[in-house]
């Protein structure tokens, strides 16, 4: 694998921005969403245990409750997908065993 030139990743980082308004009529295509989900699953953690889960919230009523808990930010109800990242506070030996079994698999 070739190293990515510094200019490339700096250019990409300079482009990023926080989206403040979404078009609620537009949805991320399924194939693209599947790739994004896979990227989230494969994202490493500092411990290498990936002690997190993510929940994709699609229910409008739940998203409305989340919006209230998120200082009424409209993105929560307008975005195509809402992902809630949940981290495991105290990984147990069973969590480590499950992780090792996944690696072996």
CSV table of C-alpha atoms in Angstrom, one decimal:
chain,number,residue,atom,x,y,z
A,1,UNK,CA,0.0,0.0,0.0
A,2,UNK,CA,1.4,3.4,-1.0
A,3,UNK,CA,1.5,6.2,1.6
A,4,UNK,CA,-1.0,8.9,1.1
A,5,UNK,CA,0.7,12.2,0.3
A,6,UNK,CA,0.4,14.8,3.1
A,7,UNK,CA,-1.2,17.2,0.7
A,8,UNK,CA,-4.0,14.8,0.0
A,9,UNK,CA,-5.1,14.1,3.6
A,10,UNK,CA,-4.6,17.8,4.6
A,11,UNK,CA,-6.8,18.9,1.7
A,12,UNK,CA,-9.5,16.4,2.7
A,13,UNK,CA,-9.3,17.6,6.4
A,14,UNK,CA,-9.5,21.2,5.3
A,15,UNK,CA,-12.7,20.4,3.3
A,16,UNK,CA,-14.6,18.9,6.2
A,17,UNK,CA,-17.4,20.8,7.8
A,18,UNK,CA,-20.3,20.3,10.2
A,19,UNK,CA,-23.6,20.0,8.2
A,20,UNK,CA,-26.2,22.3,9.8
A,21,UNK,CA,-29.1,21.6,7.4
A,22,UNK,CA,-30.2,18.4,5.6
A,23,UNK,CA,-32.7,17.8,2.9
A,24,UNK,CA,-35.1,15.4,4.6
A,25,UNK,CA,-36.3,14.2,1.2
A,26,UNK,CA,-32.9,12.8,0.2
A,27,UNK,CA,-31.6,9.5,1.5
A,28,UNK,CA,-28.1,7.9,1.4
A,29,UNK,CA,-28.3,5.1,-1.2
A,30,UNK,CA,-28.3,1.6,0.3
A,31,UNK,CA,-25.0,0.5,-1.2
A,32,UNK,CA,-23.2,3.6,0.1
A,33,UNK,CA,-24.8,3.2,3.5
A,34,UNK,CA,-23.7,-0.4,3.7
A,35,UNK,CA,-20.1,0.7,3.0
A,36,UNK,CA,-20.4,3.4,5.7
A,37,UNK,CA,-21.7,0.9,8.2
A,38,UNK,CA,-18.8,-1.4,7.4
A,39,UNK,CA,-16.4,1.4,8.0
A,40,UNK,CA,-17.9,2.0,11.4
A,41,UNK,CA,-17.7,-1.7,12.3
A,42,UNK,CA,-14.0,-1.8,11.2
A,43,UNK,CA,-13.0,1.5,12.9
A,44,UNK,CA,-10.3,0.7,15.5
A,45,UNK,CA,-10.2,1.8,19.1
A,46,UNK,CA,-7.2,2.8,21.2
A,47,UNK,CA,-7.4,-0.6,23.0
A,48,UNK,CA,-8.0,-2.6,19.9
A,49,UNK,CA,-11.1,-4.1,21.5
A,50,UNK,CA,-13.6,-1.9,19.7
A,51,UNK,CA,-15.7,-1.6,22.9
A,52,UNK,CA,-18.5,0.2,21.2
A,53,UNK,CA,-21.7,-0.5,19.3
A,54,UNK,CA,-23.6,1.8,17.0
A,55,UNK,CA,-27.3,2.0,16.7
A,56,UNK,CA,-29.0,3.4,13.5
A,57,UNK,CA,-32.1,5.2,14.6
A,58,UNK,CA,-34.8,5.3,11.9
A,59,UNK,CA,-38.0,5.6,14.0
A,60,UNK,CA,-39.3,9.2,13.7
A,61,UNK,CA,-40.7,9.2,17.3
A,62,UNK,CA,-37.4,8.1,18.7
A,63,UNK,CA,-35.5,10.7,16.6
A,64,UNK,CA,-37.9,13.4,17.9
A,65,UNK,CA,-37.0,12.4,21.4
A,66,UNK,CA,-33.3,12.4,20.5
A,67,UNK,CA,-33.7,15.9,19.0
A,68,UNK,CA,-35.1,17.2,22.3
A,69,UNK,CA,-32.1,15.6,24.1
A,70,UNK,CA,-29.7,17.2,21.6
A,71,UNK,CA,-30.7,20.8,22.3
A,72,UNK,CA,-33.3,20.7,19.5
A,73,UNK,CA,-30.8,20.4,16.7
A,74,UNK,CA,-32.8,19.9,13.5
A,75,UNK,CA,-30.2,17.6,12.0
A,76,UNK,CA,-31.4,14.8,14.2
A,77,UNK,CA,-34.8,14.7,12.5
A,78,UNK,CA,-33.7,15.9,9.0
A,79,UNK,CA,-30.7,13.7,8.3
A,80,UNK,CA,-31.0,10.6,6.2
A,81,UNK,CA,-29.5,8.4,9.0
A,82,UNK,CA,-28.9,9.0,12.7
A,83,UNK,CA,-26.2,6.9,14.2
A,84,UNK,CA,-25.8,6.8,18.0
A,85,UNK,CA,-22.4,5.5,19.2
A,86,UNK,CA,-22.5,3.5,22.4
A,87,UNK,CA,-19.3,2.6,24.3
A,88,UNK,CA,-18.8,-0.1,26.7
A,89,UNK,CA,-17.8,1.4,30.0
A,90,UNK,CA,-16.2,-1.6,31.6
A,91,UNK,CA,-15.2,-4.4,29.1
A,92,UNK,CA,-15.4,-7.8,30.8
A,93,UNK,CA,-13.3,-10.9,30.2
A,94,UNK,CA,-16.3,-12.2,28.2
A,95,UNK,CA,-16.1,-9.1,25.9
A,96,UNK,CA,-12.4,-9.7,25.4
A,97,UNK,CA,-13.1,-13.4,24.7
A,98,UNK,CA,-15.8,-12.5,22.1
A,99,UNK,CA,-13.4,-10.1,20.4
A,100,UNK,CA,-10.7,-12.7,20.2
A,101,UNK,CA,-13.2,-15.2,18.8
A,102,UNK,CA,-14.1,-12.7,16.1
A,103,UNK,CA,-10.4,-12.3,15.2
A,104,UNK,CA,-9.9,-16.1,15.0
A,105,UNK,CA,-13.0,-16.4,12.9
